[in-house]
Coordinates of C-alpha atoms in Angstrom, one line a residue:
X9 CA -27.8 13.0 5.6
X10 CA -26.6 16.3 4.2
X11 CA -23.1 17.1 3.4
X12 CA -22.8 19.0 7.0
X13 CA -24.0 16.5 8.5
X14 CA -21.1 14.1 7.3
X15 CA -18.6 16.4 7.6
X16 CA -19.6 16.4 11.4
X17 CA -19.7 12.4 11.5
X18 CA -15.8 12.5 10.0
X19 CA -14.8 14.9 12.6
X20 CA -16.2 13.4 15.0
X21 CA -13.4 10.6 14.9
X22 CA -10.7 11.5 17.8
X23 CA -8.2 13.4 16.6
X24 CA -9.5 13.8 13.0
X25 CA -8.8 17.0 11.1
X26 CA -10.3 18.4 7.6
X27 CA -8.0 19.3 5.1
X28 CA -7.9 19.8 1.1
X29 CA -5.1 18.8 -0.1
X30 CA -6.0 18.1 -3.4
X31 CA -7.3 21.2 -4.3
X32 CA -11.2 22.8 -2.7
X33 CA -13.2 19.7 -4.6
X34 CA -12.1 17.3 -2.1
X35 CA -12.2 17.7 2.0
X36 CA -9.6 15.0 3.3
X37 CA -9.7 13.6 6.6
X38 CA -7.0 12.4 8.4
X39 CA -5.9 11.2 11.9
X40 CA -2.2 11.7 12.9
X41 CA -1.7 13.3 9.2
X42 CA -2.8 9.7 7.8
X43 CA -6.2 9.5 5.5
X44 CA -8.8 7.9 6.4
X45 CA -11.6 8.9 4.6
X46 CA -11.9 11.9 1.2
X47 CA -15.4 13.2 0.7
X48 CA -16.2 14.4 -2.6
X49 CA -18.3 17.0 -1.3
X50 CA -19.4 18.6 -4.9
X51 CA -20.5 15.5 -6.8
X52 CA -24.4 15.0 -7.1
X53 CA -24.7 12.1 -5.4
X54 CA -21.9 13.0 -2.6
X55 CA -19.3 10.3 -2.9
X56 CA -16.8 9.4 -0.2
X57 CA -13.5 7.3 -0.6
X58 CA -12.4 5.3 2.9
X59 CA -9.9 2.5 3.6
X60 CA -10.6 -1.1 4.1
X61 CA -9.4 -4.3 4.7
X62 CA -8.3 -5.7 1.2
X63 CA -10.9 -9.0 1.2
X64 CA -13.7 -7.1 3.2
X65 CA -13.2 -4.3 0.4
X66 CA -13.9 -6.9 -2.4
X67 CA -17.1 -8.4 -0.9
X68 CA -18.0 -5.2 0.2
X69 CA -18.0 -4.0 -3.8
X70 CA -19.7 -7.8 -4.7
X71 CA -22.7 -7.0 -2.5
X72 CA -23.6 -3.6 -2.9
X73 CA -24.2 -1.8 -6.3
X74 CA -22.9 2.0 -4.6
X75 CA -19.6 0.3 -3.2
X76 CA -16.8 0.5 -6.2
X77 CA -12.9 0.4 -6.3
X78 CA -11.5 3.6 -4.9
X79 CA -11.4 6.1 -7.3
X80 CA -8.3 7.3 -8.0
X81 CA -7.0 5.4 -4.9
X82 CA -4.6 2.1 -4.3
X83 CA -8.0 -0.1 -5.3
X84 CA -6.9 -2.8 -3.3
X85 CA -7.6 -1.0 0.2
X86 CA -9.6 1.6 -0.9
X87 CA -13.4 1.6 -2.0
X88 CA -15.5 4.6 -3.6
X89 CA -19.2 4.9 -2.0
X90 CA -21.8 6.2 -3.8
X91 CA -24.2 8.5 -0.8
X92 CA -27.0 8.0 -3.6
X93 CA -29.5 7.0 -0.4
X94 CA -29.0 3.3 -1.3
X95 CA -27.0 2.7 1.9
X96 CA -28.1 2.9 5.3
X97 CA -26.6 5.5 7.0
X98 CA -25.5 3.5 9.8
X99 CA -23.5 1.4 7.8
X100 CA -21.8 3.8 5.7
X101 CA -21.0 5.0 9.5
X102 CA -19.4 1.9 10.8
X103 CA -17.4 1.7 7.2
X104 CA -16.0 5.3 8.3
X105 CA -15.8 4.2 11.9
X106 CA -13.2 1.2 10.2
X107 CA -11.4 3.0 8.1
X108 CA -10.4 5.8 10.8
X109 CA -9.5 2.4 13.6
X110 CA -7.1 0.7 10.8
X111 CA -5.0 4.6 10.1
X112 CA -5.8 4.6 14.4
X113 CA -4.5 0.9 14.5
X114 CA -1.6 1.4 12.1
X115 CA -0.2 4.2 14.2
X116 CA 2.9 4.0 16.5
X117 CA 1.9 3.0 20.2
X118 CA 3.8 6.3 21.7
X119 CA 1.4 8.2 19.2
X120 CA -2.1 5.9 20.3
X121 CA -0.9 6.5 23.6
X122 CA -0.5 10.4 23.2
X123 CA -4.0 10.6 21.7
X124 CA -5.5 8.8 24.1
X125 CA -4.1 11.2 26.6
X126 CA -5.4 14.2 25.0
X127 CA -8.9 12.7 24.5
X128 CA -8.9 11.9 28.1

């Protein structure tokens, strides 16, 4: 996938917006002004950094080679991935699909429910 294309998948997310706060070498995304996912856009291989579960984000670094703690992230609920074409797309999707649904999950009810409403 190229870089527009994941750009696309992150927005893509209800209510996600783009954002670089750190300066034009990162593009954030965020839900409800909460990261869920930083996409390194100008490293060759593109590298993403997205929230996970703290024990899912530990076996998820044991089995694959591309998965490492979150660069310059809290490295116990974040993990780095590597796009070097190791990972099946698909999967890398559902891992942004999980981190966007634990910032979604996290959020006040009143402000689930106001998205929802808007979506709708």
């Amino acid at each position: 996938m190229s870089l527009d294309d994941w750009r696309a998948f992150f927005l893509s997310m209800p209510a996600a917006t783009e954002e670089m706060p750190f300066g034009p070498e990162v593009l954030v995304y965020k839900v409800a002004n909460k990261m869920f996912g930083l996409l390194a856009w100008q490293d060759e291989p593109l590298s993403i950094n997205l929230k996970c579960e703290p024990n899912l984000a530990l076996s998820l670094r044991d089995a694959y080679p591309a998965v490492t703690a979150g660069y310059h992230m809290n490295k116990a609920h974040w993990n780095t991935i590597i796009l070097d074409g190791s990972l099946d797309h698909n999967l890398v999707k559902d891992w942004i699909r999980d981190s966007y649904n634990l910032i979604f999950n996290a959020l006040p009810k009143k402000t689930q429910a106001e998205m929802r409403a808007r979506d709708d």
